[in-house]
Amino acid sequence: RGWSALGWHELWEYRELLGFLIWREVKSRYRQMALGPAWIILIPLVNMLVFTLVSGAVGIPSEGVPRPVFIYAALLPWQLFAESTRKSATSLVSNLPVITKVYFPRLIVPVAAACVGVVDFLVALALLVVLMIAYGIAPTAAAAALPMYVLLALAASLAVGLWLAAVAVKFRDVGYGVGYLLQVWLFASPVFYPARVVGEPWDRLYWLNPMAHVIEGFRWALFGKGRAPDASLAACAALVLLLLVC
């Protein structure tokens, strides 16, 4: 219960296993697929096109940023969070044959599953660079804060994924429910709209969503739009940390 029983020294001793599990997942994910790793860029690209058409048709503002770039900059951290959450939530069930035969710190399995999303994030980041160059957009000096938001997205995905992974061991329908949870969470996050359109009385509740901070932080760091780090970000990060260690 809690981190005290995990044994940090064991996690360090099994670091090679962690690296192996990450590499195994990366190699096997797109095996026997016609497009292979191209799906990493294709999925956010298609989502960007759909959200761009829909949000443009209904007149959702993009804060003076070209709409495709505005949306794709949000889809990057969202895809990292969603994929890491989904993989870590089902990681224990999918690795039961190994877990029941060999001893190793069980935390390694969901952590490895969550870290695989970082590889997809870095590959898809290249398309954002291309889009920004094509539209003549230079990142602001605040872009140095991007790793902080990436860590927050990973911590949030692991916090949710660990809870769901434990529940999924007894209730296998969690694997189906996590997809619907992420779908609802997508619309509750400012992926295709600016967060400022959310007003009272939902504003305070809205900013308890860590992905709202991450997505708006990405836009602030890259374009000077969105929400800069403030006290609500610290409170949300503390909430994520509490959920992670409990």
GROMACS .gro file of C-alpha atoms in nm:
model
  246
    1ARG     CA    1   0.000   0.000   0.000
    2GLY     CA    2   0.145   0.331  -0.105
    3TRP     CA    3   0.499   0.384  -0.224
    4SER     CA    4   0.658   0.263   0.101
    5ALA     CA    5   0.593  -0.101   0.013
    6LEU     CA    6   0.727  -0.083  -0.341
    7GLY     CA    7   1.098  -0.084  -0.267
    8TRP     CA    8   1.267   0.182  -0.478
    9HIS     CA    9   1.593  -0.013  -0.473
   10GLU     CA   10   1.415  -0.298  -0.652
   11LEU     CA   11   1.291  -0.066  -0.924
   12TRP     CA   12   1.648   0.048  -0.980
   13GLU     CA   13   1.778  -0.309  -0.980
   14TYR     CA   14   1.525  -0.406  -1.249
   15ARG     CA   15   1.586  -0.098  -1.470
   16GLU     CA   16   1.713  -0.320  -1.752
   17LEU     CA   17   1.384  -0.507  -1.750
   18LEU     CA   18   1.201  -0.175  -1.773
   19GLY     CA   19   1.403  -0.083  -2.080
   20PHE     CA   20   1.341  -0.424  -2.234
   21LEU     CA   21   0.965  -0.401  -2.186
   22ILE     CA   22   0.956  -0.056  -2.345
   23TRP     CA   23   1.164  -0.172  -2.642
   24ARG     CA   24   0.953  -0.489  -2.683
   25GLU     CA   25   0.631  -0.286  -2.695
   26VAL     CA   26   0.776  -0.038  -2.945
   27LYS     CA   27   0.894  -0.315  -3.177
   28SER     CA   28   0.579  -0.527  -3.161
   29ARG     CA   29   0.315  -0.253  -3.178
   30TYR     CA   30   0.320  -0.197  -3.554
   31ARG     CA   31   0.438  -0.541  -3.662
   32GLN     CA   32   0.243  -0.687  -3.957
   33MET     CA   33   0.077  -0.352  -4.030
   34ALA     CA   34   0.083  -0.218  -4.384
   35LEU     CA   35   0.157   0.142  -4.278
   36GLY     CA   36   0.363   0.050  -3.973
   37PRO     CA   37   0.495   0.345  -3.766
   38ALA     CA   38   0.323   0.587  -4.005
   39TRP     CA   39   0.017   0.545  -3.782
   40ILE     CA   40   0.196   0.754  -3.518
   41ILE     CA   41   0.160   1.063  -3.738
   42LEU     CA   42  -0.147   0.955  -3.933
   43ILE     CA   43  -0.378   0.932  -3.630
   44PRO     CA   44  -0.323   1.286  -3.495
   45LEU     CA   45  -0.314   1.419  -3.850
   46VAL     CA   46  -0.658   1.280  -3.932
   47ASN     CA   47  -0.794   1.399  -3.598
   48MET     CA   48  -0.651   1.743  -3.666
   49LEU     CA   49  -0.825   1.760  -4.005
   50VAL     CA   50  -1.160   1.652  -3.857
   51PHE     CA   51  -1.143   1.893  -3.563
   52THR     CA   52  -1.026   2.173  -3.792
   53LEU     CA   53  -1.322   2.129  -4.026
   54VAL     CA   54  -1.578   2.095  -3.747
   55SER     CA   55  -1.449   2.377  -3.526
   56GLY     CA   56  -1.413   2.606  -3.827
   57ALA     CA   57  -1.767   2.529  -3.943
   58VAL     CA   58  -1.920   2.623  -3.606
   59GLY     CA   59  -1.693   2.923  -3.554
   60ILE     CA   60  -1.492   2.811  -3.252
   61PRO     CA   61  -1.208   3.066  -3.199
   62SER     CA   62  -0.844   2.964  -3.233
   63GLU     CA   63  -0.690   3.259  -3.048
   64GLY     CA   64  -0.531   3.410  -3.359
   65VAL     CA   65  -0.327   3.096  -3.424
   66PRO     CA   66  -0.378   2.910  -3.755
   67ARG     CA   67  -0.643   2.652  -3.673
   68PRO     CA   68  -0.451   2.338  -3.785
   69VAL     CA   69  -0.151   2.434  -3.570
   70PHE     CA   70  -0.377   2.536  -3.279
   71ILE     CA   71  -0.544   2.196  -3.276
   72TYR     CA   72  -0.241   1.981  -3.352
   73ALA     CA   73  -0.046   2.141  -3.065
   74ALA     CA   74  -0.324   2.018  -2.835
   75LEU     CA   75  -0.353   1.674  -2.990
   76LEU     CA   76   0.015   1.599  -2.923
   77PRO     CA   77  -0.003   1.600  -2.541
   78TRP     CA   78  -0.353   1.456  -2.551
   79GLN     CA   79  -0.241   1.157  -2.756
   80LEU     CA   80   0.048   1.105  -2.513
   81PHE     CA   81  -0.190   1.107  -2.217
   82ALA     CA   82  -0.460   0.893  -2.378
   83GLU     CA   83  -0.227   0.626  -2.515
   84SER     CA   84  -0.025   0.605  -2.194
   85THR     CA   85  -0.342   0.577  -1.984
   86ARG     CA   86  -0.497   0.312  -2.206
   87LYS     CA   87  -0.180   0.101  -2.219
   88SER     CA   88  -0.103   0.121  -1.848
   89ALA     CA   89  -0.466   0.048  -1.753
   90THR     CA   90  -0.459  -0.286  -1.936
   91SER     CA   91  -0.091  -0.368  -1.880
   92LEU     CA   92  -0.127  -0.604  -1.583
   93VAL     CA   93  -0.400  -0.811  -1.748
   94SER     CA   94  -0.212  -0.838  -2.077
   95ASN     CA   95   0.106  -0.948  -1.897
   96LEU     CA   96  -0.049  -1.196  -1.654
   97PRO     CA   97   0.139  -1.499  -1.796
   98VAL     CA   98   0.472  -1.331  -1.714
   99ILE     CA   99   0.362  -1.181  -1.381
  100THR     CA  100   0.241  -1.517  -1.244
  101LYS     CA  101   0.563  -1.701  -1.333
  102VAL     CA  102   0.850  -1.459  -1.265
  103TYR     CA  103   0.903  -1.218  -0.977
  104PHE     CA  104   0.981  -0.853  -1.048
  105PRO     CA  105   0.840  -0.524  -0.916
  106ARG     CA  106   0.488  -0.511  -1.061
  107LEU     CA  107   0.504  -0.132  -1.098
  108ILE     CA  108   0.747  -0.183  -1.385
  109VAL     CA  109   0.468  -0.312  -1.613
  110PRO     CA  110   0.237  -0.006  -1.612
  111VAL     CA  111   0.535   0.233  -1.602
  112ALA     CA  112   0.680   0.071  -1.915
  113ALA     CA  113   0.342   0.084  -2.087
  114ALA     CA  114   0.306   0.454  -2.005
  115CYS     CA  115   0.657   0.539  -2.125
  116VAL     CA  116   0.596   0.388  -2.469
  117GLY     CA  117   0.370   0.685  -2.546
  118VAL     CA  118   0.673   0.913  -2.521
  119VAL     CA  119   0.818   0.752  -2.834
  120ASP     CA  120   0.501   0.826  -3.030
  121PHE     CA  121   0.500   1.180  -2.891
  122LEU     CA  122   0.853   1.253  -3.009
  123VAL     CA  123   0.783   1.117  -3.358
  124ALA     CA  124   0.457   1.312  -3.392
  125LEU     CA  125   0.633   1.624  -3.264
  126ALA     CA  126   0.819   1.640  -3.595
  127LEU     CA  127   0.494   1.715  -3.779
  128LEU     CA  128   0.421   2.005  -3.544
  129VAL     CA  129   0.761   2.151  -3.629
  130VAL     CA  130   0.680   2.119  -3.999
  131LEU     CA  131   0.341   2.287  -3.950
  132MET     CA  132   0.491   2.576  -3.754
  133ILE     CA  133   0.755   2.631  -4.021
  134ALA     CA  134   0.491   2.615  -4.296
  135TYR     CA  135   0.278   2.881  -4.122
  136GLY     CA  136   0.579   3.093  -4.026
  137ILE     CA  137   0.531   3.050  -3.650
  138ALA     CA  138   0.832   3.072  -3.421
  139PRO     CA  139   0.806   2.925  -3.070
  140THR     CA  140   0.835   3.162  -2.776
  141ALA     CA  141   1.113   3.151  -2.517
  142ALA     CA  142   0.865   2.978  -2.287
  143ALA     CA  143   0.904   2.661  -2.497
  144ALA     CA  144   1.163   2.557  -2.239
  145ALA     CA  145   0.868   2.479  -2.009
  146LEU     CA  146   0.734   2.207  -2.242
  147PRO     CA  147   0.912   1.918  -2.060
  148MET     CA  148   0.732   2.022  -1.741
  149TYR     CA  149   0.395   1.980  -1.911
  150VAL     CA  150   0.501   1.649  -2.066
  151LEU     CA  151   0.591   1.519  -1.719
  152LEU     CA  152   0.255   1.634  -1.584
  153ALA     CA  153   0.074   1.451  -1.865
  154LEU     CA  154   0.275   1.134  -1.797
  155ALA     CA  155   0.217   1.157  -1.422
  156ALA     CA  156  -0.156   1.202  -1.476
  157SER     CA  157  -0.175   0.908  -1.716
  158LEU     CA  158   0.021   0.685  -1.478
  159ALA     CA  159  -0.191   0.792  -1.178
  160VAL     CA  160  -0.512   0.702  -1.360
  161GLY     CA  161  -0.359   0.397  -1.526
  162LEU     CA  162  -0.233   0.245  -1.200
  163TRP     CA  163  -0.574   0.265  -1.039
  164LEU     CA  164  -0.746   0.121  -1.344
  165ALA     CA  165  -0.483  -0.153  -1.383
  166ALA     CA  166  -0.543  -0.273  -1.028
  167VAL     CA  167  -0.920  -0.276  -1.080
  168ALA     CA  168  -0.887  -0.447  -1.420
  169VAL     CA  169  -0.727  -0.752  -1.258
  170LYS     CA  170  -1.063  -0.834  -1.094
  171PHE     CA  171  -1.302  -0.667  -1.336
  172ARG     CA  172  -1.196  -0.722  -1.697
  173ASP     CA  173  -1.459  -0.484  -1.837
  174VAL     CA  174  -1.233  -0.199  -1.727
  175GLY     CA  175  -1.049  -0.253  -2.053
  176TYR     CA  176  -1.365  -0.160  -2.241
  177GLY     CA  177  -1.463   0.125  -2.013
  178VAL     CA  178  -1.130   0.306  -2.037
  179GLY     CA  179  -1.199   0.385  -2.403
  180TYR     CA  180  -1.525   0.559  -2.317
  181LEU     CA  181  -1.360   0.739  -2.024
  182LEU     CA  182  -1.094   0.882  -2.253
  183GLN     CA  183  -1.354   0.982  -2.511
  184VAL     CA  184  -1.544   1.185  -2.251
  185TRP     CA  185  -1.218   1.325  -2.115
  186LEU     CA  186  -1.124   1.443  -2.465
  187PHE     CA  187  -1.430   1.668  -2.486
  188ALA     CA  188  -1.369   1.788  -2.130
  189SER     CA  189  -1.023   1.910  -2.236
  190PRO     CA  190  -0.951   2.213  -2.459
  191VAL     CA  191  -0.829   2.012  -2.757
  192PHE     CA  192  -1.031   2.183  -3.032
  193TYR     CA  193  -1.142   2.492  -2.840
  194PRO     CA  194  -0.969   2.747  -2.614
  195ALA     CA  195  -1.023   2.697  -2.243
  196ARG     CA  196  -1.142   3.054  -2.201
  197VAL     CA  197  -1.480   2.961  -2.350
  198VAL     CA  198  -1.550   2.766  -2.030
  199GLY     CA  199  -1.696   3.017  -1.789
  200GLU     CA  200  -1.864   3.017  -1.453
  201PRO     CA  201  -1.985   2.817  -1.272
  202TRP     CA  202  -1.770   2.541  -1.425
  203ASP     CA  203  -1.440   2.730  -1.440
  204ARG     CA  204  -1.291   2.617  -1.107
  205LEU     CA  205  -1.399   2.259  -1.156
  206TYR     CA  206  -1.265   2.263  -1.512
  207TRP     CA  207  -0.912   2.351  -1.400
  208LEU     CA  208  -0.894   2.043  -1.179
  209ASN     CA  209  -0.846   1.858  -1.507
  210PRO     CA  210  -0.466   1.820  -1.546
  211MET     CA  211  -0.495   1.792  -1.923
  212ALA     CA  212  -0.656   2.137  -1.938
  213HIS     CA  213  -0.337   2.276  -1.785
  214VAL     CA  214  -0.114   2.064  -2.009
  215ILE     CA  215  -0.288   2.160  -2.334
  216GLU     CA  216  -0.321   2.528  -2.249
  217GLY     CA  217   0.039   2.522  -2.127
  218PHE     CA  218   0.155   2.383  -2.460
  219ARG     CA  219  -0.020   2.666  -2.643
  220TRP     CA  220   0.120   2.923  -2.405
  221ALA     CA  221   0.474   2.788  -2.440
  222LEU     CA  222   0.461   2.765  -2.820
  223PHE     CA  223   0.241   3.056  -2.927
  224GLY     CA  224   0.211   3.286  -2.627
  225LYS     CA  225  -0.159   3.198  -2.606
  226GLY     CA  226  -0.341   2.988  -2.350
  227ARG     CA  227  -0.282   2.983  -1.975
  228ALA     CA  228   0.054   3.053  -1.816
  229PRO     CA  229   0.165   2.859  -1.505
  230ASP     CA  230  -0.016   2.982  -1.195
  231ALA     CA  231  -0.134   2.867  -0.854
  232SER     CA  232  -0.405   2.648  -1.004
  233LEU     CA  233  -0.139   2.452  -1.195
  234ALA     CA  234   0.048   2.385  -0.871
  235ALA     CA  235  -0.274   2.273  -0.701
  236CYS     CA  236  -0.359   2.041  -0.991
  237ALA     CA  237  -0.006   1.895  -0.993
  238ALA     CA  238  -0.035   1.830  -0.619
  239LEU     CA  239  -0.367   1.652  -0.678
  240VAL     CA  240  -0.207   1.433  -0.948
  241LEU     CA  241   0.083   1.351  -0.715
  242LEU     CA  242  -0.159   1.260  -0.437
  243LEU     CA  243  -0.352   1.029  -0.671
  244LEU     CA  244  -0.025   0.875  -0.790
  245VAL     CA  245   0.112   0.784  -0.449
  246CYS     CA  246  -0.210   0.673  -0.278
   0.00000   0.00000   0.00000
